[in-house]
Short mmCIF file of C-alpha atoms in Angstrom, two decimals:
data_model
loop_
_atom_site.label_atom_id
_atom_site.label_comp_id
_atom_site.label_asym_id
_atom_site.label_seq_id
_atom_site.Cartn_x
_atom_site.Cartn_y
_atom_site.Cartn_z
CA UNK A 1 -11.22 13.33 34.39
CA UNK A 2 -10.47 12.14 30.90
CA UNK A 3 -10.03 8.43 30.27
CA UNK A 4 -6.44 7.21 30.43
CA UNK A 5 -5.27 4.11 28.61
CA UNK A 6 -1.92 2.42 29.18
CA UNK A 7 -1.34 0.28 26.09
CA UNK A 8 2.40 -0.32 26.29
CA UNK A 9 2.58 -3.49 28.41
CA UNK A 10 5.34 -4.84 26.17
CA UNK A 11 7.51 -1.94 27.41
CA UNK A 12 6.77 -2.55 31.05
CA UNK A 13 3.95 -3.44 33.42
CA UNK A 14 2.78 -2.04 36.73
CA UNK A 15 3.90 -4.20 39.63
CA UNK A 16 0.97 -6.28 40.80
CA UNK A 17 -0.17 -5.38 44.33
CA UNK A 18 0.08 -9.06 45.32
CA UNK A 19 3.72 -8.98 44.25
CA UNK A 20 4.38 -5.78 46.19
CA UNK A 21 2.85 -7.38 49.30
CA UNK A 22 5.10 -10.41 48.93
CA UNK A 23 8.21 -8.25 48.54
CA UNK A 24 7.81 -5.66 51.28
CA UNK A 25 8.91 -7.74 54.31
CA UNK A 26 12.29 -8.29 52.66
CA UNK A 27 13.20 -4.62 52.87
CA UNK A 28 12.81 -3.89 56.55
CA UNK A 29 12.32 -7.19 58.41
CA UNK A 30 13.80 -10.09 56.44
CA UNK A 31 16.71 -8.07 55.14
CA UNK A 32 19.50 -10.63 55.68
CA UNK A 33 22.19 -11.42 53.14
CA UNK A 34 21.34 -14.83 51.72
CA UNK A 35 25.02 -15.79 51.99
CA UNK A 36 25.32 -15.15 55.75
CA UNK A 37 25.38 -18.10 58.11
CA UNK A 38 23.33 -16.73 61.01
CA UNK A 39 19.54 -16.97 61.31
CA UNK A 40 18.71 -13.77 59.46
CA UNK A 41 20.87 -14.88 56.53
CA UNK A 42 19.43 -18.39 56.55
CA UNK A 43 15.95 -16.95 56.43
CA UNK A 44 16.87 -14.90 53.35
CA UNK A 45 18.55 -17.94 51.77
CA UNK A 46 15.42 -20.02 52.30
CA UNK A 47 13.27 -17.34 50.67
CA UNK A 48 15.72 -17.11 47.77
CA UNK A 49 15.83 -20.88 47.22
CA UNK A 50 12.07 -21.07 47.51
CA UNK A 51 11.79 -18.40 44.80
CA UNK A 52 14.25 -20.36 42.66
CA UNK A 53 12.21 -23.54 43.03
CA UNK A 54 9.03 -21.72 42.06
CA UNK A 55 10.63 -20.27 38.92
CA UNK A 56 12.14 -23.66 38.04
CA UNK A 57 8.78 -25.38 38.45
CA UNK A 58 7.13 -22.87 36.13
CA UNK A 59 9.61 -23.42 33.29
CA UNK A 60 10.13 -27.15 33.77
CA UNK A 61 13.74 -26.80 34.94
CA UNK A 62 15.74 -27.97 37.93
CA UNK A 63 16.27 -25.31 40.60
CA UNK A 64 20.03 -25.36 40.06
CA UNK A 65 19.42 -24.46 36.41
CA UNK A 66 17.95 -21.07 37.40
CA UNK A 67 20.34 -18.15 37.81
CA UNK A 68 18.83 -14.95 39.15
CA UNK A 69 19.97 -11.82 37.32
CA UNK A 70 19.04 -8.15 37.09
CA UNK A 71 16.74 -8.79 34.12
CA UNK A 72 16.49 -9.53 30.44
CA UNK A 73 19.48 -7.49 29.31
CA UNK A 74 21.87 -9.03 31.80
CA UNK A 75 20.60 -12.54 31.05
CA UNK A 76 21.00 -11.99 27.29
CA UNK A 77 24.47 -10.45 27.60
CA UNK A 78 25.61 -13.22 29.94
CA UNK A 79 24.27 -15.98 27.71
CA UNK A 80 25.60 -14.67 24.40
CA UNK A 81 29.08 -13.78 25.58
CA UNK A 82 29.34 -16.43 28.31
CA UNK A 83 28.29 -19.35 26.11
CA UNK A 84 30.39 -18.28 23.11
CA UNK A 85 33.55 -17.75 25.17
CA UNK A 86 33.09 -20.68 27.58
CA UNK A 87 36.29 -22.54 28.32
CA UNK A 88 38.39 -19.73 26.87
CA UNK A 89 37.08 -20.11 23.32
CA UNK A 90 38.11 -17.10 21.21
CA UNK A 91 36.83 -18.00 17.73
CA UNK A 92 33.79 -19.63 16.18
CA UNK A 93 30.55 -18.86 14.40
CA UNK A 94 27.53 -17.35 16.15
CA UNK A 95 24.04 -16.97 14.63
CA UNK A 96 21.47 -14.52 15.97
CA UNK A 97 18.24 -13.57 14.28
CA UNK A 98 18.18 -10.12 12.73
CA UNK A 99 15.20 -9.00 14.79
CA UNK A 100 16.57 -9.81 18.21
CA UNK A 101 16.38 -7.25 20.98
CA UNK A 102 19.53 -5.12 21.14
CA UNK A 103 20.40 -6.90 24.40
CA UNK A 104 21.25 -9.88 22.14
CA UNK A 105 22.43 -8.00 19.03
CA UNK A 106 24.95 -5.78 20.83
CA UNK A 107 26.84 -8.61 22.58
CA UNK A 108 26.75 -10.57 19.30
CA UNK A 109 28.32 -7.60 17.51
CA UNK A 110 30.84 -7.36 20.34
CA UNK A 111 31.78 -11.00 19.71
CA UNK A 112 32.11 -10.12 16.02
CA UNK A 113 34.73 -7.53 16.91
CA UNK A 114 36.59 -9.96 19.16
CA UNK A 115 37.39 -12.94 16.96
CA UNK A 116 33.99 -14.51 16.28
CA UNK A 117 32.13 -14.69 13.01
CA UNK A 118 28.54 -13.50 13.38
CA UNK A 119 25.58 -14.18 11.09
CA UNK A 120 22.37 -12.22 11.43
CA UNK A 121 19.66 -14.55 10.23
CA UNK A 122 16.67 -12.82 8.68
CA UNK A 123 13.13 -13.76 9.54
CA UNK A 124 10.74 -14.07 6.60
CA UNK A 125 8.03 -11.51 5.89
CA UNK A 126 5.63 -13.46 8.11
CA UNK A 127 7.78 -12.43 11.07
CA UNK A 128 9.00 -15.97 11.67
CA UNK A 129 12.53 -17.39 11.62
CA UNK A 130 12.07 -20.58 9.64
CA UNK A 131 14.02 -23.67 10.80
CA UNK A 132 15.09 -24.53 7.25
CA UNK A 133 16.66 -21.05 6.95
CA UNK A 134 18.57 -21.67 10.16
CA UNK A 135 19.67 -25.10 8.92
CA UNK A 136 21.11 -23.44 5.82
CA UNK A 137 23.01 -20.86 7.89
CA UNK A 138 24.55 -23.34 10.32
CA UNK A 139 28.20 -24.30 9.84
CA UNK A 140 30.53 -26.88 11.29
CA UNK A 141 32.08 -24.18 13.46
CA UNK A 142 28.78 -22.70 14.70
CA UNK A 143 28.97 -22.63 18.49
CA UNK A 144 25.84 -20.72 19.43
CA UNK A 145 22.43 -19.82 17.99
CA UNK A 146 20.10 -17.29 19.59
CA UNK A 147 16.54 -16.74 18.38
CA UNK A 148 13.98 -15.02 20.56
CA UNK A 149 10.86 -16.89 21.65
CA UNK A 150 8.46 -14.04 20.92
CA UNK A 151 9.25 -10.79 19.16
CA UNK A 152 8.74 -7.74 21.34
CA UNK A 153 7.66 -5.41 18.53
CA UNK A 154 5.48 -7.53 16.24
CA UNK A 155 4.50 -10.28 18.68
CA UNK A 156 5.28 -13.25 16.46
CA UNK A 157 6.08 -16.53 18.25
CA UNK A 158 9.07 -18.42 16.94
CA UNK A 159 9.26 -22.21 16.40
CA UNK A 160 11.90 -22.51 19.13
CA UNK A 161 11.69 -26.29 19.51
CA UNK A 162 12.43 -26.87 15.82
CA UNK A 163 15.10 -24.15 15.76
CA UNK A 164 16.85 -25.64 18.81
CA UNK A 165 16.74 -29.09 17.20
CA UNK A 166 18.32 -27.69 14.02
CA UNK A 167 21.10 -26.05 16.05
CA UNK A 168 21.76 -29.23 18.03
CA UNK A 169 21.89 -31.30 14.86
CA UNK A 170 25.01 -29.32 13.94
CA UNK A 171 26.49 -29.29 17.44
CA UNK A 172 25.62 -25.69 18.34
CA UNK A 173 24.10 -24.48 21.61
CA UNK A 174 20.71 -22.77 21.52
CA UNK A 175 19.64 -19.73 23.56
CA UNK A 176 16.29 -17.99 23.43
CA UNK A 177 15.28 -14.58 24.75
CA UNK A 178 11.92 -15.20 26.39
CA UNK A 179 11.56 -11.81 28.07
CA UNK A 180 8.40 -11.06 26.13
CA UNK A 181 6.82 -14.51 26.35
CA UNK A 182 7.42 -15.89 29.85
CA UNK A 183 4.07 -16.26 31.56
CA UNK A 184 2.21 -15.31 28.38
CA UNK A 185 2.76 -18.41 26.27
CA UNK A 186 3.59 -22.01 27.23
CA UNK A 187 7.24 -22.23 28.08
CA UNK A 188 8.88 -25.48 29.16
CA UNK A 189 12.63 -25.77 28.74
CA UNK A 190 12.56 -29.55 28.42
CA UNK A 191 9.85 -29.57 25.82
CA UNK A 192 11.60 -26.80 23.87
CA UNK A 193 14.96 -28.56 24.21
CA UNK A 194 16.94 -25.37 24.75
CA UNK A 195 20.26 -24.80 26.50
CA UNK A 196 19.66 -21.30 27.83
CA UNK A 197 16.82 -18.76 28.11
CA UNK A 198 16.48 -15.19 29.34
CA UNK A 199 13.61 -13.84 31.45
CA UNK A 200 12.54 -10.46 32.74
CA UNK A 201 10.48 -9.67 35.85
CA UNK A 202 9.04 -6.30 34.92
CA UNK A 203 7.30 -7.63 31.82
CA UNK A 204 5.13 -9.88 34.01
CA UNK A 205 3.99 -7.45 36.76
CA UNK A 206 7.14 -8.07 38.81
CA UNK A 207 9.67 -5.45 39.86
CA UNK A 208 12.08 -3.80 37.44
CA UNK A 209 15.67 -4.95 37.80
CA UNK A 210 14.72 -8.61 38.24
CA UNK A 211 14.87 -11.66 36.04
CA UNK A 212 16.65 -14.93 35.48
CA UNK A 213 18.75 -16.96 33.14
CA UNK A 214 17.99 -20.63 32.59
CA UNK A 215 21.16 -22.58 31.96
CA UNK A 216 20.85 -26.31 31.29
CA UNK A 217 22.82 -28.45 33.68
CA UNK A 218 26.20 -29.40 32.26
CA UNK A 219 26.36 -26.51 29.77
CA UNK A 220 29.53 -24.49 30.27
CA UNK A 221 29.27 -20.72 30.50
CA UNK A 222 31.85 -18.08 31.39
CA UNK A 223 30.44 -15.82 34.12
CA UNK A 224 29.76 -12.22 33.22
CA UNK A 225 29.75 -10.78 36.72
CA UNK A 226 32.64 -11.99 38.86
CA UNK A 227 33.17 -11.58 42.55
CA UNK A 228 31.84 -13.38 45.59
CA UNK A 229 30.78 -16.48 43.68
CA UNK A 230 27.05 -16.29 44.33
CA UNK A 231 24.60 -18.22 42.13
CA UNK A 232 27.04 -21.17 41.96
CA UNK A 233 29.78 -18.85 40.66
CA UNK A 234 27.74 -18.02 37.58
CA UNK A 235 26.54 -14.59 38.72
CA UNK A 236 28.37 -12.86 41.52
CA UNK A 237 26.79 -10.14 43.61
CA UNK A 238 24.57 -10.27 46.68
CA UNK A 239 21.25 -11.67 45.53
CA UNK A 240 18.24 -9.38 45.27
CA UNK A 241 16.09 -11.49 47.58
CA UNK A 242 13.13 -9.10 47.57
CA UNK A 243 13.26 -8.81 43.77
CA UNK A 244 13.62 -12.53 43.20
CA UNK A 245 10.72 -13.29 45.53
CA UNK A 246 8.74 -10.71 43.57
CA UNK A 247 9.74 -12.26 40.25
CA UNK A 248 8.72 -15.76 41.40
CA UNK A 249 5.42 -14.47 42.79
CA UNK A 250 4.69 -12.58 39.59
CA UNK A 251 5.39 -15.67 37.50
CA UNK A 252 3.08 -17.84 39.62
CA UNK A 253 0.26 -15.33 39.15
CA UNK A 254 0.88 -15.33 35.38
CA UNK A 255 0.72 -19.12 35.28
CA UNK A 256 -2.42 -19.29 37.41
CA UNK A 257 -4.27 -16.69 35.36
CA UNK A 258 -3.05 -17.61 31.88
CA UNK A 259 -5.86 -20.05 31.03
CA UNK A 260 -8.37 -17.18 31.19
CA UNK A 261 -6.08 -14.21 30.54
CA UNK A 262 -4.51 -15.39 27.26
CA UNK A 263 -7.85 -15.88 25.46
CA UNK A 264 -9.16 -12.60 26.92
CA UNK A 265 -6.15 -10.69 25.55
CA UNK A 266 -6.32 -12.49 22.21
CA UNK A 267 -9.97 -11.44 21.87
CA UNK A 268 -9.09 -7.85 22.80
CA UNK A 269 -6.33 -7.85 20.19
CA UNK A 270 -8.64 -9.21 17.51
CA UNK A 271 -11.20 -6.54 18.43
CA UNK A 272 -8.52 -3.85 18.16
CA UNK A 273 -7.23 -5.14 14.82
CA UNK A 274 -10.73 -5.30 13.37
CA UNK A 275 -11.69 -1.81 14.54
CA UNK A 276 -8.42 -0.09 13.66
CA UNK A 277 -8.16 -1.62 10.19
CA UNK A 278 -11.85 -0.90 9.65
CA UNK A 279 -11.68 2.75 10.67
CA UNK A 280 -8.28 3.90 9.42
CA UNK A 281 -7.81 3.78 5.66
CA UNK A 282 -4.78 1.91 4.35
CA UNK A 283 -3.71 0.79 7.85
CA UNK A 284 -2.35 -2.72 8.02
CA UNK A 285 -1.17 -5.24 10.57
CA UNK A 286 2.53 -6.07 10.45
CA UNK A 287 3.49 -9.75 10.10
CA UNK A 288 -0.14 -10.48 9.31
CA UNK A 289 0.74 -13.93 7.92
CA UNK A 290 2.39 -15.22 11.10
CA UNK A 291 1.18 -18.70 11.97
CA UNK A 292 1.78 -18.15 15.68
CA UNK A 293 1.66 -14.94 17.67
CA UNK A 294 1.48 -13.62 21.22
CA UNK A 295 -1.95 -12.56 22.43
CA UNK A 296 -0.96 -9.13 23.73
CA UNK A 297 0.95 -7.39 20.91
CA UNK A 298 -0.36 -5.86 17.68
CA UNK A 299 1.85 -3.75 15.42
CA UNK A 300 0.35 -1.58 12.70
CA UNK A 301 1.63 0.49 9.82
CA UNK A 302 -0.35 3.66 9.29
CA UNK A 303 0.82 5.07 5.95
CA UNK A 304 1.08 8.84 5.61
CA UNK A 305 1.82 9.63 9.24
CA UNK A 306 4.99 9.75 11.29
CA UNK A 307 5.02 7.64 14.42
CA UNK A 308 6.37 10.10 16.95
CA UNK A 309 3.83 12.76 16.01
CA UNK A 310 1.07 10.16 16.36
CA UNK A 311 2.45 9.05 19.73
CA UNK A 312 2.64 12.61 21.09
CA UNK A 313 -0.95 13.38 20.10
CA UNK A 314 -2.12 10.12 21.70
CA UNK A 315 -0.15 11.02 24.83
CA UNK A 316 -2.01 14.32 25.00
CA UNK A 317 -5.21 12.23 25.09
CA UNK A 318 -3.83 10.13 27.96
CA UNK A 319 -2.89 7.11 25.83
CA UNK A 320 0.51 5.38 26.06
CA UNK A 321 1.65 3.35 23.05
CA UNK A 322 4.94 2.97 21.20
CA UNK A 323 6.26 3.36 17.67
CA UNK A 324 9.14 2.10 15.58
CA UNK A 325 9.78 5.45 13.93
CA UNK A 326 13.36 6.67 13.76
CA UNK A 327 12.44 9.91 15.46
CA UNK A 328 11.31 8.14 18.59
CA UNK A 329 14.61 6.35 18.93
CA UNK A 330 16.93 9.28 18.32
CA UNK A 331 18.59 7.39 15.48
CA UNK A 332 18.10 7.84 11.76
CA UNK A 333 16.80 4.38 11.04
CA UNK A 334 13.37 3.15 11.96
CA UNK A 335 12.78 -0.16 13.75
CA UNK A 336 15.26 -2.89 12.75
CA UNK A 337 12.50 -5.41 13.45
CA UNK A 338 10.12 -3.94 10.87
CA UNK A 339 12.91 -3.54 8.31
CA UNK A 340 13.97 -7.17 8.85
CA UNK A 341 10.52 -8.42 7.82
CA UNK A 342 10.53 -6.31 4.67
CA UNK A 343 8.46 -3.35 5.82
CA UNK A 344 9.34 -0.36 3.58
CA UNK A 345 11.33 2.33 5.43
CA UNK A 346 8.78 5.08 4.87
CA UNK A 347 6.04 2.91 6.38
CA UNK A 348 8.19 1.81 9.31
CA UNK A 349 8.34 5.49 10.31
CA UNK A 350 4.57 5.32 10.73
CA UNK A 351 4.34 2.20 12.85
CA UNK A 352 2.28 1.85 15.99
CA UNK A 353 2.70 -0.90 18.58
CA UNK A 354 -0.22 -1.55 20.89
CA UNK A 355 0.38 -4.01 23.73
CA UNK A 356 -2.26 -4.95 26.25
CA UNK A 357 -2.20 -6.57 29.66
CA UNK A 358 -3.83 -7.45 32.94
CA UNK A 359 -5.60 -4.15 33.46
CA UNK A 360 -6.59 -3.43 29.84
CA UNK A 361 -10.29 -3.31 29.10
CA UNK A 362 -12.25 -3.18 25.87
CA UNK A 363 -13.05 0.44 26.76
CA UNK A 364 -9.30 1.24 26.62
CA UNK A 365 -8.97 -0.27 23.17
CA UNK A 366 -12.09 1.52 21.91
CA UNK A 367 -10.84 4.79 23.40
CA UNK A 368 -7.55 4.38 21.50
CA UNK A 369 -9.32 3.90 18.17
CA UNK A 370 -11.68 6.82 18.83
CA UNK A 371 -8.79 9.16 19.55
CA UNK A 372 -6.53 7.78 16.84
CA UNK A 373 -8.93 8.28 13.93
CA UNK A 374 -8.98 12.13 14.07
CA UNK A 375 -5.24 12.28 14.90
CA UNK A 376 -4.40 10.28 11.77
CA UNK A 377 -6.76 12.41 9.70
CA UNK A 378 -5.14 15.59 10.97
CA UNK A 379 -1.56 14.40 10.44
CA UNK A 380 -2.38 13.15 6.97
CA UNK A 381 -3.93 16.53 6.11
CA UNK A 382 -0.59 18.12 7.06
CA UNK A 383 1.44 15.66 4.98
CA UNK A 384 2.48 17.25 1.66
CA UNK A 385 2.94 13.82 0.07
CA UNK A 386 -0.22 12.15 1.30
CA UNK A 387 -2.04 12.12 -2.03
CA UNK A 388 1.02 10.66 -3.70
CA UNK A 389 1.31 8.00 -0.98
CA UNK A 390 -2.33 7.02 -1.44
CA UNK A 391 -1.94 6.86 -5.21
CA UNK A 392 1.02 4.52 -4.73
CA UNK A 393 -0.87 2.35 -2.24
CA UNK A 394 -3.90 2.09 -4.47
CA UNK A 395 -1.69 1.46 -7.52
CA UNK A 396 0.18 -1.30 -5.66
CA UNK A 397 -3.08 -3.04 -4.83
CA UNK A 398 -4.47 -2.90 -8.38
CA UNK B 1 14.57 13.26 25.28
CA UNK B 2 12.15 15.91 26.44
CA UNK B 3 10.63 18.69 24.35
CA UNK B 4 10.30 22.23 25.64
CA UNK B 5 6.85 23.62 26.36
CA UNK B 6 7.15 25.89 23.34
CA UNK B 7 7.84 22.91 21.07
CA UNK B 8 4.80 21.11 22.45
CA UNK B 9 2.67 24.24 21.99
CA UNK B 10 3.64 24.57 18.32
CA UNK B 11 3.34 20.83 17.75
CA UNK B 12 -0.12 20.66 19.33
CA UNK B 13 -1.42 23.81 17.64
CA UNK B 14 0.83 24.58 14.70
CA UNK B 15 0.51 28.01 13.06
CA UNK B 16 0.19 28.64 9.31
CA UNK B 17 -0.73 25.08 8.31
CA UNK B 18 -1.87 24.57 4.74
CA UNK B 19 -1.06 25.41 1.15
CA UNK B 20 -1.32 28.79 -0.60
CA UNK B 21 -3.01 27.82 -3.85
CA UNK B 22 -1.65 30.67 -5.99
CA UNK B 23 1.75 30.70 -4.27
CA UNK B 24 4.60 32.85 -5.63
CA UNK B 25 7.23 30.45 -4.34
CA UNK B 26 7.23 26.78 -3.34
CA UNK B 27 9.88 24.96 -1.29
CA UNK B 28 9.82 21.18 -0.83
CA UNK B 29 12.58 19.49 1.15
CA UNK B 30 13.28 16.15 2.82
CA UNK B 31 12.13 12.72 1.78
CA UNK B 32 9.83 10.07 3.22
CA UNK B 33 12.62 7.51 3.63
CA UNK B 34 14.15 9.82 6.25
CA UNK B 35 10.72 10.35 7.74
CA UNK B 36 10.69 14.13 7.24
CA UNK B 37 9.08 16.02 4.35
CA UNK B 38 8.26 19.72 4.38
CA UNK B 39 6.53 21.96 1.88
CA UNK B 40 6.43 25.75 2.27
CA UNK B 41 4.37 28.05 0.05
CA UNK B 42 4.82 31.84 0.11
CA UNK B 43 3.14 34.97 -1.23
CA UNK B 44 5.57 37.80 -1.83
CA UNK B 45 4.77 41.52 -1.96
CA UNK B 46 7.50 44.09 -2.59
CA UNK B 47 10.20 41.53 -1.68
CA UNK B 48 8.53 40.84 1.65
CA UNK B 49 6.88 37.59 2.70
CA UNK B 50 3.25 38.57 2.78
CA UNK B 51 1.81 35.14 3.53
CA UNK B 52 3.32 31.75 4.27
CA UNK B 53 1.94 28.27 4.87
CA UNK B 54 3.45 24.85 5.46
CA UNK B 55 2.70 21.14 5.33
CA UNK B 56 4.99 18.73 7.12
CA UNK B 57 5.24 14.96 7.46
CA UNK B 58 7.48 14.38 10.43
CA UNK B 59 8.01 14.14 14.15
CA UNK B 60 7.04 16.61 16.85
CA UNK B 61 10.16 18.70 16.33
CA UNK B 62 9.70 18.76 12.54
CA UNK B 63 6.17 20.11 12.91
CA UNK B 64 7.12 22.61 15.63
CA UNK B 65 10.13 23.98 13.70
CA UNK B 66 7.97 24.31 10.57
CA UNK B 67 5.38 26.25 12.56
CA UNK B 68 7.85 28.61 14.24
CA UNK B 69 9.83 29.30 11.07
CA UNK B 70 6.67 30.39 9.27
CA UNK B 71 5.84 32.71 12.21
CA UNK B 72 9.34 34.16 12.10
CA UNK B 73 9.43 34.64 8.33
CA UNK B 74 6.02 36.27 7.96
CA UNK B 75 6.59 39.99 7.20
CA UNK B 76 10.34 39.61 6.71
CA UNK B 77 12.17 40.71 3.57
CA UNK B 78 13.37 37.85 1.40
CA UNK B 79 16.96 38.58 2.41
CA UNK B 80 16.03 38.45 6.10
CA UNK B 81 14.06 35.24 5.65
CA UNK B 82 16.89 33.29 4.02
CA UNK B 83 19.25 34.48 6.77
CA UNK B 84 17.27 32.69 9.51
CA UNK B 85 19.58 30.04 10.99
CA UNK B 86 18.78 26.66 12.48
CA UNK B 87 20.04 27.90 15.83
CA UNK B 88 17.66 30.86 15.78
CA UNK B 89 14.80 28.48 15.07
CA UNK B 90 15.84 26.26 17.97
CA UNK B 91 16.23 29.25 20.29
CA UNK B 92 12.77 30.56 19.40
CA UNK B 93 11.41 27.17 20.48
CA UNK B 94 13.21 27.25 23.80
CA UNK B 95 15.76 24.70 22.60
CA UNK B 96 15.63 21.36 20.80
CA UNK B 97 17.03 18.00 21.88
CA UNK B 98 20.39 17.44 20.10
CA UNK B 99 19.03 14.54 18.04
CA UNK B 100 16.33 16.88 16.71
CA UNK B 101 18.51 19.77 15.56
CA UNK B 102 18.29 18.55 11.96
CA UNK B 103 14.57 19.33 12.01
CA UNK B 104 15.40 23.04 12.26
CA UNK B 105 17.69 22.64 9.22
CA UNK B 106 14.75 21.19 7.32
CA UNK B 107 12.60 24.19 8.27
CA UNK B 108 15.15 26.84 7.27
CA UNK B 109 15.96 24.93 4.08
CA UNK B 110 12.29 24.76 3.11
CA UNK B 111 12.07 28.52 3.46
CA UNK B 112 15.25 29.09 1.44
CA UNK B 113 14.04 26.88 -1.40
CA UNK B 114 10.69 28.71 -1.49
CA UNK B 115 12.40 32.13 -1.66
CA UNK B 116 14.78 31.03 -4.43
CA UNK B 117 11.90 29.43 -6.31
CA UNK B 118 10.15 32.81 -6.28
CA UNK B 119 13.24 34.66 -7.44
CA UNK B 120 14.17 32.21 -10.20
CA UNK B 121 10.60 32.17 -11.50
CA UNK B 122 10.91 35.93 -11.97
CA UNK B 123 14.24 35.64 -13.76
CA UNK B 124 16.22 36.91 -10.77
CA UNK B 125 19.33 35.52 -9.11
CA UNK B 126 18.80 33.05 -6.23
CA UNK B 127 20.05 34.34 -2.86
CA UNK B 128 19.63 31.48 -0.41
CA UNK B 129 22.95 29.71 -0.94
CA UNK B 130 23.60 26.23 0.32
CA UNK B 131 20.64 23.91 0.91
CA UNK B 132 22.04 21.37 3.31
CA UNK B 133 19.14 18.92 3.46
CA UNK B 134 19.05 18.36 -0.32
CA UNK B 135 22.63 17.07 -0.26
CA UNK B 136 22.47 13.26 -0.38
CA UNK B 137 25.45 13.16 1.99
CA UNK B 138 23.82 15.54 4.48
CA UNK B 139 24.30 14.10 7.94
CA UNK B 140 21.59 15.50 10.18
CA UNK B 141 23.53 14.51 13.28
CA UNK B 142 26.71 16.29 12.24
CA UNK B 143 26.09 19.31 14.43
CA UNK B 144 24.80 17.45 17.43
CA UNK B 145 27.70 18.58 19.57
CA UNK B 146 25.94 21.89 20.09
CA UNK B 147 23.71 21.59 23.07
CA UNK B 148 20.34 23.26 22.79
CA UNK B 149 18.53 21.23 25.34
CA UNK B 150 18.06 23.85 28.01
#
């Protein structure tokens, strides 16, 4: 059988077998509702609180600062809307970075339609939101700032500690979306000095539909899901005990393996970047000047090809990657992340995101480059403007 | 969004790829900012399309619609060729996802421009009519209400 290479770990990860083993008893044997008083319920409640303590320990929080949710999107939505509207507030200024995930952008835009003033703060071309740019955007009426910890498309790590400090200096709360970084980079809420953070289980070999929101003790937040008052009234709904146990288990494995896994992935990424840039003419790494980046994400522009066509040919060779081309999203515009860092539109259509993980080997990365080289050649030979594009690229360099 | 088998066939092994060097008519449509560019070259004999080739920068649907439209047009009279509609192109491919219907407009437009280019070069009246994709206000998603997904 032909080699298969899954290189889209930033989209999702397979659930680790150790996580599956930890979860299974909670479906058929330890199935109690964690809010029931009898023994079966108490058993579930103990498992849930144990999971909460394990997550809290990993991120340097108190257990009562961890709210289990259904994942990154719910945590982001809850934080953005719940923090801005806490205590019945109906007006104020909110700042989000322009390259946030849509799980942050959409609720921010919703706030913009419902009485709030919203600023989308641009990162610089290095893929970093600079604290001095945030300081300049902050106002006396700024209530909330949200800047992601690590960007999911280009993999740049943001100076969250300095950004949070800038927000606090003007009296604003600070939230960070850490869905892409939890378990992959150091993350300690006290050290970062943040008020809220969003996490996702399925990005770290946990089950889909799991995650958490960190909310600093004493910070007011309007609940997003209302009902039975679970999670200290901050997230109603019967807790997903199996999922939360899986999330906590997955996070512990990430933490235990990070000292060896992070450098291994960084070396794989560097190998990929070197080979791909060496073997594909005019290819370049997006946000190449970033001072800090995640070890598992590399985003390339391959001029003269369209991303979806590249992705489909790679799929036919058993390789899974992703692209920021408009065609892959069903919208007309290519990736808002690439556009926000100044990538020209026509190049953003030809972007390729490769993200590696626990089961990626050097053979997978080499296989990608081997297959990609002839695909790019073929697509470029079919591109009526390729010679013109090359002339422009060469001209721009000279 | 899932492509039909026919789309994947034409995308994977497109027909009539290339450029006719001594072409009688050339049609270039689209622009790289939108992510789609198509160039069709034709040879005409007795007002019939004798040979046709294409080059396309674009997604799977853009390449597949280019391929199928060149298959369809080969051997047609010029009048028949410019009458090919985007829906016929989509039907020939076993349907296109709604968000990709504009790709079939690009393909039919490329053909129309090539035919008119031939006619005008010979001092004759153009016959293709409206070229939707060259209109700066062309909204490729305008006709998305029509469902061609099955």
